Amino acid sequence: MRLKYAFLAALFCHQVLAAVDESKSEDSAAAALFESSQQLPWNEVFHFSGSEDWREKWFLDGLKAELKPTDRGLVFTSGWTRDDHASHAVLWTKREFKGDILVQYDYTRLDTVEYAVNILYLQAQGKGEGIFAPDISEWNEYREIPYMRHYFDNMNLLHISYAAHYNRDDQTREQYVHARRYPTGPDRTFPETGIGEQRLVGQLIAPGVTYEITTAKVGQRLLFSVKPKGQGEEQRRSFVWDTSMFDPVTEGRIGLRQMWTRSARYADFRVSELEDFSATR
């Protein structure tokens, strides 16, 4: 069964990309891949509304973050001191997820700062050297102060930056999205973890607006899609990255990283696996 669904996932990517005319834009390819990815046989295996006790399904890196469940979702606020590494925070699922996955959640940006980054970590495990066991919960204490390098040096994972700000100059601020594959190593610096180039996206995610965020890892494609909640599909922006130049990421936890001074509300957080993997859990 696993081979069957792995074949379907690979075939899905090949057929959709082949169907997109070469003269069309990367955005068209991403939109086509996103639409097709939603038709795969996903099985939901994790749900968190944001109103219940977050400790039942998550654990936290960082000593200065505040987490408050509300009727509208979990309000996650990082430490308030800019340039203070202890003010970073990462919220991790206790559960690990296997194979191709689909992640969906409502995201509302509550801060108005024009610097720093929100990151979605996908299928994180330790690199398996020294203290950095594949099960990252075995070295939580090492990440009490969530230095960025503790993650990109020591974890295998996929990374998507969003609600992230590129400062072109003192007057111009623009958001970007970017994907990365950790870890760094003797032959790979942090800039070399990037998958393609940063995509400048204007003001994709505005403060106070709720967005439906959807991410899918299918075969060698990583998809990220954003749409204002309640708006039509014409408002959707989708992005795709080819991860085939890196070793595959196959299993691990999902993390929500907020750098210093960032704050957001997360609701209706769902994770699905392809049916063959979820059936074996």
PDB file of C-alpha atoms in Angstrom:
ATOM      1  CA  MET A   1       0.000   0.000   0.000  1.00  0.00           C
ATOM      2  CA  ARG A   2       2.803   2.430   0.821  1.00  0.00           C
ATOM      3  CA  LEU A   3       4.375   1.913  -2.583  1.00  0.00           C
ATOM      4  CA  LYS A   4       0.981   2.457  -4.185  1.00  0.00           C
ATOM      5  CA  TYR A   5       0.472   5.855  -2.571  1.00  0.00           C
ATOM      6  CA  ALA A   6       4.086   6.915  -3.002  1.00  0.00           C
ATOM      7  CA  PHE A   7       3.623   6.173  -6.710  1.00  0.00           C
ATOM      8  CA  LEU A   8       0.388   8.178  -6.794  1.00  0.00           C
ATOM      9  CA  ALA A   9       2.080  11.146  -5.143  1.00  0.00           C
ATOM     10  CA  ALA A  10       4.978  11.089  -7.597  1.00  0.00           C
ATOM     11  CA  LEU A  11       2.605  10.643 -10.526  1.00  0.00           C
ATOM     12  CA  PHE A  12       0.475  13.544  -9.308  1.00  0.00           C
ATOM     13  CA  CYS A  13       3.440  15.931  -9.380  1.00  0.00           C
ATOM     14  CA  HIS A  14       4.634  14.750 -12.787  1.00  0.00           C
ATOM     15  CA  GLN A  15       1.224  14.918 -14.457  1.00  0.00           C
ATOM     16  CA  VAL A  16       0.262  18.327 -13.081  1.00  0.00           C
ATOM     17  CA  LEU A  17       3.583  19.923 -13.959  1.00  0.00           C
ATOM     18  CA  ALA A  18       3.461  18.416 -17.435  1.00  0.00           C
ATOM     19  CA  ALA A  19      -0.030  19.821 -17.919  1.00  0.00           C
ATOM     20  CA  VAL A  20       1.046  23.380 -17.143  1.00  0.00           C
ATOM     21  CA  ASP A  21       2.145  25.089 -20.333  1.00  0.00           C
ATOM     22  CA  GLU A  22       5.808  26.099 -20.173  1.00  0.00           C
ATOM     23  CA  SER A  23       4.849  29.634 -21.132  1.00  0.00           C
ATOM     24  CA  LYS A  24       2.769  30.002 -17.981  1.00  0.00           C
ATOM     25  CA  SER A  25       4.168  31.449 -14.806  1.00  0.00           C
ATOM     26  CA  GLU A  26       5.487  29.729 -11.723  1.00  0.00           C
ATOM     27  CA  ASP A  27       2.344  30.991  -9.987  1.00  0.00           C
ATOM     28  CA  SER A  28       0.190  29.039 -12.451  1.00  0.00           C
ATOM     29  CA  ALA A  29       2.153  25.865 -11.779  1.00  0.00           C
ATOM     30  CA  ALA A  30       1.815  26.365  -8.033  1.00  0.00           C
ATOM     31  CA  ALA A  31      -1.924  26.958  -8.312  1.00  0.00           C
ATOM     32  CA  ALA A  32      -2.378  23.817 -10.415  1.00  0.00           C
ATOM     33  CA  LEU A  33      -0.335  21.721  -8.014  1.00  0.00           C
ATOM     34  CA  PHE A  34      -2.233  23.063  -5.026  1.00  0.00           C
ATOM     35  CA  GLU A  35      -5.617  22.267  -6.548  1.00  0.00           C
ATOM     36  CA  SER A  36      -4.535  18.729  -7.460  1.00  0.00           C
ATOM     37  CA  SER A  37      -2.918  18.079  -4.081  1.00  0.00           C
ATOM     38  CA  GLN A  38      -6.280  18.548  -2.374  1.00  0.00           C
ATOM     39  CA  GLN A  39      -7.669  15.569  -4.319  1.00  0.00           C
ATOM     40  CA  LEU A  40      -5.196  13.039  -2.897  1.00  0.00           C
ATOM     41  CA  PRO A  41      -6.509  10.464  -0.355  1.00  0.00           C
ATOM     42  CA  TRP A  42      -5.693  12.405   2.809  1.00  0.00           C
ATOM     43  CA  ASN A  43      -6.687  11.111   6.229  1.00  0.00           C
ATOM     44  CA  GLU A  44      -6.812  13.587   9.115  1.00  0.00           C
ATOM     45  CA  VAL A  45      -4.746  12.375  12.079  1.00  0.00           C
ATOM     46  CA  PHE A  46      -4.365  15.530  14.224  1.00  0.00           C
ATOM     47  CA  HIS A  47      -6.689  18.381  15.159  1.00  0.00           C
ATOM     48  CA  PHE A  48      -6.281  21.283  17.576  1.00  0.00           C
ATOM     49  CA  SER A  49      -8.991  23.934  17.746  1.00  0.00           C
ATOM     50  CA  GLY A  50      -6.891  26.450  19.687  1.00  0.00           C
ATOM     51  CA  SER A  51      -9.427  26.779  22.496  1.00  0.00           C
ATOM     52  CA  GLU A  52      -8.342  23.742  24.549  1.00  0.00           C
ATOM     53  CA  ASP A  53      -5.280  23.277  26.785  1.00  0.00           C
ATOM     54  CA  TRP A  54      -2.331  23.421  24.362  1.00  0.00           C
ATOM     55  CA  ARG A  55      -0.160  21.258  26.644  1.00  0.00           C
ATOM     56  CA  GLU A  56      -2.151  18.155  25.713  1.00  0.00           C
ATOM     57  CA  LYS A  57      -0.827  18.133  22.136  1.00  0.00           C
ATOM     58  CA  TRP A  58       2.154  20.522  22.063  1.00  0.00           C
ATOM     59  CA  PHE A  59       5.341  21.427  23.893  1.00  0.00           C
ATOM     60  CA  LEU A  60       7.187  24.739  23.917  1.00  0.00           C
ATOM     61  CA  ASP A  61      10.768  25.851  23.313  1.00  0.00           C
ATOM     62  CA  GLY A  62      11.461  29.226  24.921  1.00  0.00           C
ATOM     63  CA  LEU A  63      11.013  30.667  28.393  1.00  0.00           C
ATOM     64  CA  LYS A  64       9.470  34.046  27.557  1.00  0.00           C
ATOM     65  CA  ALA A  65       6.536  33.120  25.304  1.00  0.00           C
ATOM     66  CA  GLU A  66       2.911  33.405  26.383  1.00  0.00           C
ATOM     67  CA  LEU A  67       0.208  31.001  25.170  1.00  0.00           C
ATOM     68  CA  LYS A  68      -3.459  31.744  25.764  1.00  0.00           C
ATOM     69  CA  PRO A  69      -6.319  29.535  24.482  1.00  0.00           C
ATOM     70  CA  THR A  70      -9.388  31.553  23.465  1.00  0.00           C
ATOM     71  CA  ASP A  71     -12.702  30.851  21.761  1.00  0.00           C
ATOM     72  CA  ARG A  72     -11.147  32.161  18.525  1.00  0.00           C
ATOM     73  CA  GLY A  73      -7.898  30.183  18.737  1.00  0.00           C
ATOM     74  CA  LEU A  74      -4.568  29.983  20.540  1.00  0.00           C
ATOM     75  CA  VAL A  75      -2.866  33.345  21.012  1.00  0.00           C
ATOM     76  CA  PHE A  76       0.885  32.758  20.801  1.00  0.00           C
ATOM     77  CA  THR A  77       3.079  35.699  21.802  1.00  0.00           C
ATOM     78  CA  SER A  78       6.871  35.535  21.748  1.00  0.00           C
ATOM     79  CA  GLY A  79       9.107  37.471  24.114  1.00  0.00           C
ATOM     80  CA  TRP A  80       8.937  41.228  23.617  1.00  0.00           C
ATOM     81  CA  THR A  81      12.643  42.093  23.502  1.00  0.00           C
ATOM     82  CA  ARG A  82      14.039  42.627  20.016  1.00  0.00           C
ATOM     83  CA  ASP A  83      17.434  41.009  19.327  1.00  0.00           C
ATOM     84  CA  ASP A  84      17.072  38.847  22.453  1.00  0.00           C
ATOM     85  CA  HIS A  85      17.456  35.179  21.478  1.00  0.00           C
ATOM     86  CA  ALA A  86      15.550  34.122  24.587  1.00  0.00           C
ATOM     87  CA  SER A  87      12.522  35.969  23.160  1.00  0.00           C
ATOM     88  CA  HIS A  88      12.245  33.494  20.269  1.00  0.00           C
ATOM     89  CA  ALA A  89       9.788  30.609  20.716  1.00  0.00           C
ATOM     90  CA  VAL A  90       8.811  27.374  18.969  1.00  0.00           C
ATOM     91  CA  LEU A  91       5.631  25.390  19.580  1.00  0.00           C
ATOM     92  CA  TRP A  92       6.031  21.694  18.666  1.00  0.00           C
ATOM     93  CA  THR A  93       3.465  18.939  18.151  1.00  0.00           C
ATOM     94  CA  LYS A  94       3.986  16.005  20.487  1.00  0.00           C
ATOM     95  CA  ARG A  95       3.006  13.708  17.664  1.00  0.00           C
ATOM     96  CA  GLU A  96       5.287  12.866  14.749  1.00  0.00           C
ATOM     97  CA  PHE A  97       3.948  12.533  11.198  1.00  0.00           C
ATOM     98  CA  LYS A  98       5.083  10.195   8.432  1.00  0.00           C
ATOM     99  CA  GLY A  99       5.323  10.376   4.677  1.00  0.00           C
ATOM    100  CA  ASP A 100       3.465  12.940   2.589  1.00  0.00           C
ATOM    101  CA  ILE A 101       1.500  15.345   4.764  1.00  0.00           C
ATOM    102  CA  LEU A 102      -1.093  18.107   4.529  1.00  0.00           C
ATOM    103  CA  VAL A 103      -1.117  20.905   7.145  1.00  0.00           C
ATOM    104  CA  GLN A 104      -4.029  23.360   7.390  1.00  0.00           C
ATOM    105  CA  TYR A 105      -4.726  26.131   9.902  1.00  0.00           C
ATOM    106  CA  ASP A 106      -6.207  29.593  10.369  1.00  0.00           C
ATOM    107  CA  TYR A 107      -3.588  32.240  11.048  1.00  0.00           C
ATOM    108  CA  THR A 108      -4.217  35.776  12.293  1.00  0.00           C
ATOM    109  CA  ARG A 109      -1.247  38.089  12.663  1.00  0.00           C
ATOM    110  CA  LEU A 110      -1.599  40.142  15.855  1.00  0.00           C
ATOM    111  CA  ASP A 111       1.640  42.139  15.694  1.00  0.00           C
ATOM    112  CA  THR A 112       2.410  45.119  13.470  1.00  0.00           C
ATOM    113  CA  VAL A 113       6.211  44.915  13.448  1.00  0.00           C
ATOM    114  CA  GLU A 114       8.050  45.076  10.121  1.00  0.00           C
ATOM    115  CA  TYR A 115      10.955  42.780  10.907  1.00  0.00           C
ATOM    116  CA  ALA A 116      11.539  39.205  12.095  1.00  0.00           C
ATOM    117  CA  VAL A 117      10.016  36.001  10.775  1.00  0.00           C
ATOM    118  CA  ASN A 118       7.331  33.382  11.307  1.00  0.00           C
ATOM    119  CA  ILE A 119       8.404  29.870  10.337  1.00  0.00           C
ATOM    120  CA  LEU A 120       6.575  26.593   9.782  1.00  0.00           C
ATOM    121  CA  TYR A 121       8.835  23.598  10.502  1.00  0.00           C
ATOM    122  CA  LEU A 122       7.857  20.305   8.851  1.00  0.00           C
ATOM    123  CA  GLN A 123       8.758  16.798  10.032  1.00  0.00           C
ATOM    124  CA  ALA A 124      11.613  17.791  12.313  1.00  0.00           C
ATOM    125  CA  GLN A 125      14.004  15.273  13.800  1.00  0.00           C
ATOM    126  CA  GLY A 126      17.450  15.643  15.318  1.00  0.00           C
ATOM    127  CA  LYS A 127      20.334  14.863  12.976  1.00  0.00           C
ATOM    128  CA  GLY A 128      21.323  11.850  15.080  1.00  0.00           C
ATOM    129  CA  GLU A 129      24.807  12.952  16.125  1.00  0.00           C
ATOM    130  CA  GLY A 130      25.968  13.553  19.706  1.00  0.00           C
ATOM    131  CA  ILE A 131      23.109  14.685  21.923  1.00  0.00           C
ATOM    132  CA  PHE A 132      20.927  15.498  18.904  1.00  0.00           C
ATOM    133  CA  ALA A 133      18.805  12.351  18.915  1.00  0.00           C
ATOM    134  CA  PRO A 134      16.116  11.994  16.230  1.00  0.00           C
ATOM    135  CA  ASP A 135      13.487  12.470  18.966  1.00  0.00           C
ATOM    136  CA  ILE A 136      13.905  16.191  19.635  1.00  0.00           C
ATOM    137  CA  SER A 137      12.051  15.921  22.958  1.00  0.00           C
ATOM    138  CA  GLU A 138      15.176  14.202  24.326  1.00  0.00           C
ATOM    139  CA  TRP A 139      17.107  17.479  24.095  1.00  0.00           C
ATOM    140  CA  ASN A 140      14.459  20.081  24.909  1.00  0.00           C
ATOM    141  CA  GLU A 141      16.666  21.659  27.579  1.00  0.00           C
ATOM    142  CA  TYR A 142      19.267  22.530  24.945  1.00  0.00           C
ATOM    143  CA  ARG A 143      16.618  24.713  23.256  1.00  0.00           C
ATOM    144  CA  GLU A 144      15.310  26.592  26.309  1.00  0.00           C
ATOM    145  CA  ILE A 145      16.901  29.608  24.656  1.00  0.00           C
ATOM    146  CA  PRO A 146      15.798  28.999  21.049  1.00  0.00           C
ATOM    147  CA  TYR A 147      18.835  30.257  19.140  1.00  0.00           C
ATOM    148  CA  MET A 148      18.152  29.829  15.419  1.00  0.00           C
ATOM    149  CA  ARG A 149      21.421  27.954  14.975  1.00  0.00           C
ATOM    150  CA  HIS A 150      20.313  25.271  17.444  1.00  0.00           C
ATOM    151  CA  TYR A 151      17.742  24.313  14.827  1.00  0.00           C
ATOM    152  CA  PHE A 152      19.437  24.754  11.468  1.00  0.00           C
ATOM    153  CA  ASP A 153      22.675  23.139  12.676  1.00  0.00           C
ATOM    154  CA  ASN A 154      21.124  20.151  14.416  1.00  0.00           C
ATOM    155  CA  MET A 155      17.786  19.199  12.861  1.00  0.00           C
ATOM    156  CA  ASN A 156      16.596  17.480   9.720  1.00  0.00           C
ATOM    157  CA  LEU A 157      13.474  19.310   8.547  1.00  0.00           C
ATOM    158  CA  LEU A 158      11.786  21.468   5.930  1.00  0.00           C
ATOM    159  CA  HIS A 159      11.282  25.163   6.740  1.00  0.00           C
ATOM    160  CA  ILE A 160       8.881  27.732   5.273  1.00  0.00           C
ATOM    161  CA  SER A 161       9.257  31.424   6.185  1.00  0.00           C
ATOM    162  CA  TYR A 162       6.086  33.526   5.927  1.00  0.00           C
ATOM    163  CA  ALA A 163       4.769  36.799   7.350  1.00  0.00           C
ATOM    164  CA  ALA A 164       8.477  37.590   7.025  1.00  0.00           C
ATOM    165  CA  HIS A 165       9.870  41.004   6.177  1.00  0.00           C
ATOM    166  CA  TYR A 166      12.514  41.981   3.668  1.00  0.00           C
ATOM    167  CA  ASN A 167      13.791  45.502   4.255  1.00  0.00           C
ATOM    168  CA  ARG A 168      14.792  46.791   0.836  1.00  0.00           C
ATOM    169  CA  ASP A 169      15.844  50.117   2.392  1.00  0.00           C
ATOM    170  CA  ASP A 170      14.861  52.332   5.313  1.00  0.00           C
ATOM    171  CA  GLN A 171      11.569  53.299   3.677  1.00  0.00           C
ATOM    172  CA  THR A 172      10.564  50.145   1.807  1.00  0.00           C
ATOM    173  CA  ARG A 173       9.259  47.026   3.563  1.00  0.00           C
ATOM    174  CA  GLU A 174       8.088  43.959   1.691  1.00  0.00           C
ATOM    175  CA  GLN A 175       7.173  40.446   2.785  1.00  0.00           C
ATOM    176  CA  TYR A 176       8.675  37.275   1.366  1.00  0.00           C
ATOM    177  CA  VAL A 177       8.184  33.511   1.493  1.00  0.00           C
ATOM    178  CA  HIS A 178      11.126  31.125   1.394  1.00  0.00           C
ATOM    179  CA  ALA A 179      11.735  27.402   1.892  1.00  0.00           C
ATOM    180  CA  ARG A 180      14.806  25.747   3.382  1.00  0.00           C
ATOM    181  CA  ARG A 181      16.149  22.261   4.089  1.00  0.00           C
ATOM    182  CA  TYR A 182      18.086  21.843   7.353  1.00  0.00           C
ATOM    183  CA  PRO A 183      20.705  21.009   8.610  1.00  0.00           C
ATOM    184  CA  THR A 184      23.806  22.943   7.775  1.00  0.00           C
ATOM    185  CA  GLY A 185      27.054  21.001   7.727  1.00  0.00           C
ATOM    186  CA  PRO A 186      30.663  20.919   6.582  1.00  0.00           C
ATOM    187  CA  ASP A 187      29.578  21.372   2.978  1.00  0.00           C
ATOM    188  CA  ARG A 188      26.473  23.538   3.458  1.00  0.00           C
ATOM    189  CA  THR A 189      26.217  26.990   4.996  1.00  0.00           C
ATOM    190  CA  PHE A 190      22.922  28.439   6.214  1.00  0.00           C
ATOM    191  CA  PRO A 191      22.341  30.402   2.957  1.00  0.00           C
ATOM    192  CA  GLU A 192      22.856  27.122   1.090  1.00  0.00           C
ATOM    193  CA  THR A 193      19.915  25.547   2.927  1.00  0.00           C
ATOM    194  CA  GLY A 194      17.638  27.699   0.763  1.00  0.00           C
ATOM    195  CA  ILE A 195      15.430  25.989  -1.822  1.00  0.00           C
ATOM    196  CA  GLY A 196      15.412  28.463  -4.681  1.00  0.00           C
ATOM    197  CA  GLU A 197      15.295  32.187  -4.063  1.00  0.00           C
ATOM    198  CA  GLN A 198      13.181  34.269  -1.714  1.00  0.00           C
ATOM    199  CA  ARG A 199       9.852  35.204  -3.301  1.00  0.00           C
ATOM    200  CA  LEU A 200       8.895  38.816  -2.637  1.00  0.00           C
ATOM    201  CA  VAL A 201       5.124  38.953  -2.120  1.00  0.00           C
ATOM    202  CA  GLY A 202       4.237  42.533  -1.228  1.00  0.00           C
ATOM    203  CA  GLN A 203       2.004  42.674   1.847  1.00  0.00           C
ATOM    204  CA  LEU A 204       0.719  39.105   1.611  1.00  0.00           C
ATOM    205  CA  ILE A 205      -0.335  38.781   5.257  1.00  0.00           C
ATOM    206  CA  ALA A 206      -1.822  41.882   6.888  1.00  0.00           C
ATOM    207  CA  PRO A 207      -2.252  42.347  10.644  1.00  0.00           C
ATOM    208  CA  GLY A 208      -5.693  41.566  12.015  1.00  0.00           C
ATOM    209  CA  VAL A 209      -6.849  39.513   9.003  1.00  0.00           C
ATOM    210  CA  THR A 210      -7.463  35.775   9.334  1.00  0.00           C
ATOM    211  CA  TYR A 211      -5.887  33.630   6.604  1.00  0.00           C
ATOM    212  CA  GLU A 212      -6.344  29.995   5.686  1.00  0.00           C
ATOM    213  CA  ILE A 213      -2.847  28.524   5.408  1.00  0.00           C
ATOM    214  CA  THR A 214      -2.348  25.198   3.643  1.00  0.00           C
ATOM    215  CA  THR A 215       0.942  23.374   3.225  1.00  0.00           C
ATOM    216  CA  ALA A 216       1.462  20.027   1.509  1.00  0.00           C
ATOM    217  CA  LYS A 217       4.585  17.940   1.170  1.00  0.00           C
ATOM    218  CA  VAL A 218       3.917  15.567  -1.717  1.00  0.00           C
ATOM    219  CA  GLY A 219       6.755  13.550  -3.204  1.00  0.00           C
ATOM    220  CA  GLN A 220       9.530  16.006  -4.077  1.00  0.00           C
ATOM    221  CA  ARG A 221       7.247  19.043  -4.067  1.00  0.00           C
ATOM    222  CA  LEU A 222       6.612  21.388  -1.165  1.00  0.00           C
ATOM    223  CA  LEU A 223       3.502  23.568  -1.470  1.00  0.00           C
ATOM    224  CA  PHE A 224       2.417  26.624   0.503  1.00  0.00           C
ATOM    225  CA  SER A 225      -0.882  28.422  -0.052  1.00  0.00           C
ATOM    226  CA  VAL A 226      -2.524  31.451   1.604  1.00  0.00           C
ATOM    227  CA  LYS A 227      -6.074  32.791   1.247  1.00  0.00           C
ATOM    228  CA  PRO A 228      -8.008  35.341   3.322  1.00  0.00           C
ATOM    229  CA  LYS A 229     -10.625  33.353   5.219  1.00  0.00           C
ATOM    230  CA  GLY A 230     -14.072  33.679   3.690  1.00  0.00           C
ATOM    231  CA  GLN A 231     -12.777  35.099   0.407  1.00  0.00           C
ATOM    232  CA  GLY A 232     -12.996  33.425  -3.015  1.00  0.00           C
ATOM    233  CA  GLU A 233     -10.334  31.252  -4.602  1.00  0.00           C
ATOM    234  CA  GLU A 234      -9.244  34.153  -6.801  1.00  0.00           C
ATOM    235  CA  GLN A 235      -7.666  35.627  -3.635  1.00  0.00           C
ATOM    236  CA  ARG A 236      -5.447  32.580  -3.082  1.00  0.00           C
ATOM    237  CA  ARG A 237      -1.662  32.808  -3.497  1.00  0.00           C
ATOM    238  CA  SER A 238       0.228  29.536  -3.898  1.00  0.00           C
ATOM    239  CA  PHE A 239       3.942  28.706  -4.016  1.00  0.00           C
ATOM    240  CA  VAL A 240       5.834  25.527  -4.871  1.00  0.00           C
ATOM    241  CA  TRP A 241       9.403  24.350  -4.305  1.00  0.00           C
ATOM    242  CA  ASP A 242      11.249  21.376  -5.795  1.00  0.00           C
ATOM    243  CA  THR A 243      13.143  19.598  -2.985  1.00  0.00           C
ATOM    244  CA  SER A 244      14.746  16.914  -5.155  1.00  0.00           C
ATOM    245  CA  MET A 245      18.274  18.321  -4.742  1.00  0.00           C
ATOM    246  CA  PHE A 246      18.160  17.366  -1.033  1.00  0.00           C
ATOM    247  CA  ASP A 247      17.728  14.070   0.790  1.00  0.00           C
ATOM    248  CA  PRO A 248      14.019  13.536   1.533  1.00  0.00           C
ATOM    249  CA  VAL A 249      12.454  14.452   4.871  1.00  0.00           C
ATOM    250  CA  THR A 250      10.178  11.573   5.806  1.00  0.00           C
ATOM    251  CA  GLU A 251       9.076  11.746   9.445  1.00  0.00           C
ATOM    252  CA  GLY A 252       8.978  14.089  12.406  1.00  0.00           C
ATOM    253  CA  ARG A 253       7.197  16.821  14.344  1.00  0.00           C
ATOM    254  CA  ILE A 254       5.612  20.043  13.127  1.00  0.00           C
ATOM    255  CA  GLY A 255       6.716  23.315  14.702  1.00  0.00           C
ATOM    256  CA  LEU A 256       5.450  26.901  14.733  1.00  0.00           C
ATOM    257  CA  ARG A 257       8.347  29.325  15.207  1.00  0.00           C
ATOM    258  CA  GLN A 258       7.899  32.980  16.085  1.00  0.00           C
ATOM    259  CA  MET A 259      10.930  35.192  16.346  1.00  0.00           C
ATOM    260  CA  TRP A 260      11.198  37.926  18.965  1.00  0.00           C
ATOM    261  CA  THR A 261       8.240  40.345  19.258  1.00  0.00           C
ATOM    262  CA  ARG A 262       5.941  38.333  16.962  1.00  0.00           C
ATOM    263  CA  SER A 263       2.383  37.460  17.986  1.00  0.00           C
ATOM    264  CA  ALA A 264      -0.371  35.529  16.203  1.00  0.00           C
ATOM    265  CA  ARG A 265      -3.530  33.506  16.742  1.00  0.00           C
ATOM    266  CA  TYR A 266      -3.757  29.908  15.483  1.00  0.00           C
ATOM    267  CA  ALA A 267      -7.045  28.042  15.095  1.00  0.00           C
ATOM    268  CA  ASP A 268      -8.431  24.835  13.584  1.00  0.00           C
ATOM    269  CA  PHE A 269      -4.947  23.333  13.165  1.00  0.00           C
ATOM    270  CA  ARG A 270      -5.187  20.060  11.210  1.00  0.00           C
ATOM    271  CA  VAL A 271      -2.636  17.559   9.921  1.00  0.00           C
ATOM    272  CA  SER A 272      -3.402  14.767   7.476  1.00  0.00           C
ATOM    273  CA  GLU A 273      -1.291  11.913   6.153  1.00  0.00           C
ATOM    274  CA  LEU A 274      -1.843   9.856   3.046  1.00  0.00           C
ATOM    275  CA  GLU A 275      -4.078   6.917   3.928  1.00  0.00           C
ATOM    276  CA  ASP A 276      -1.393   4.244   3.740  1.00  0.00           C
ATOM    277  CA  PHE A 277       0.690   5.819   6.521  1.00  0.00           C
ATOM    278  CA  SER A 278      -2.178   6.838   8.792  1.00  0.00           C
ATOM    279  CA  ALA A 279      -3.689   3.342   8.580  1.00  0.00           C
ATOM    280  CA  THR A 280      -0.585   1.855  10.227  1.00  0.00           C
ATOM    281  CA  ARG A 281      -0.591   4.154  13.291  1.00  0.00           C
TER     282      ARG A 281
END
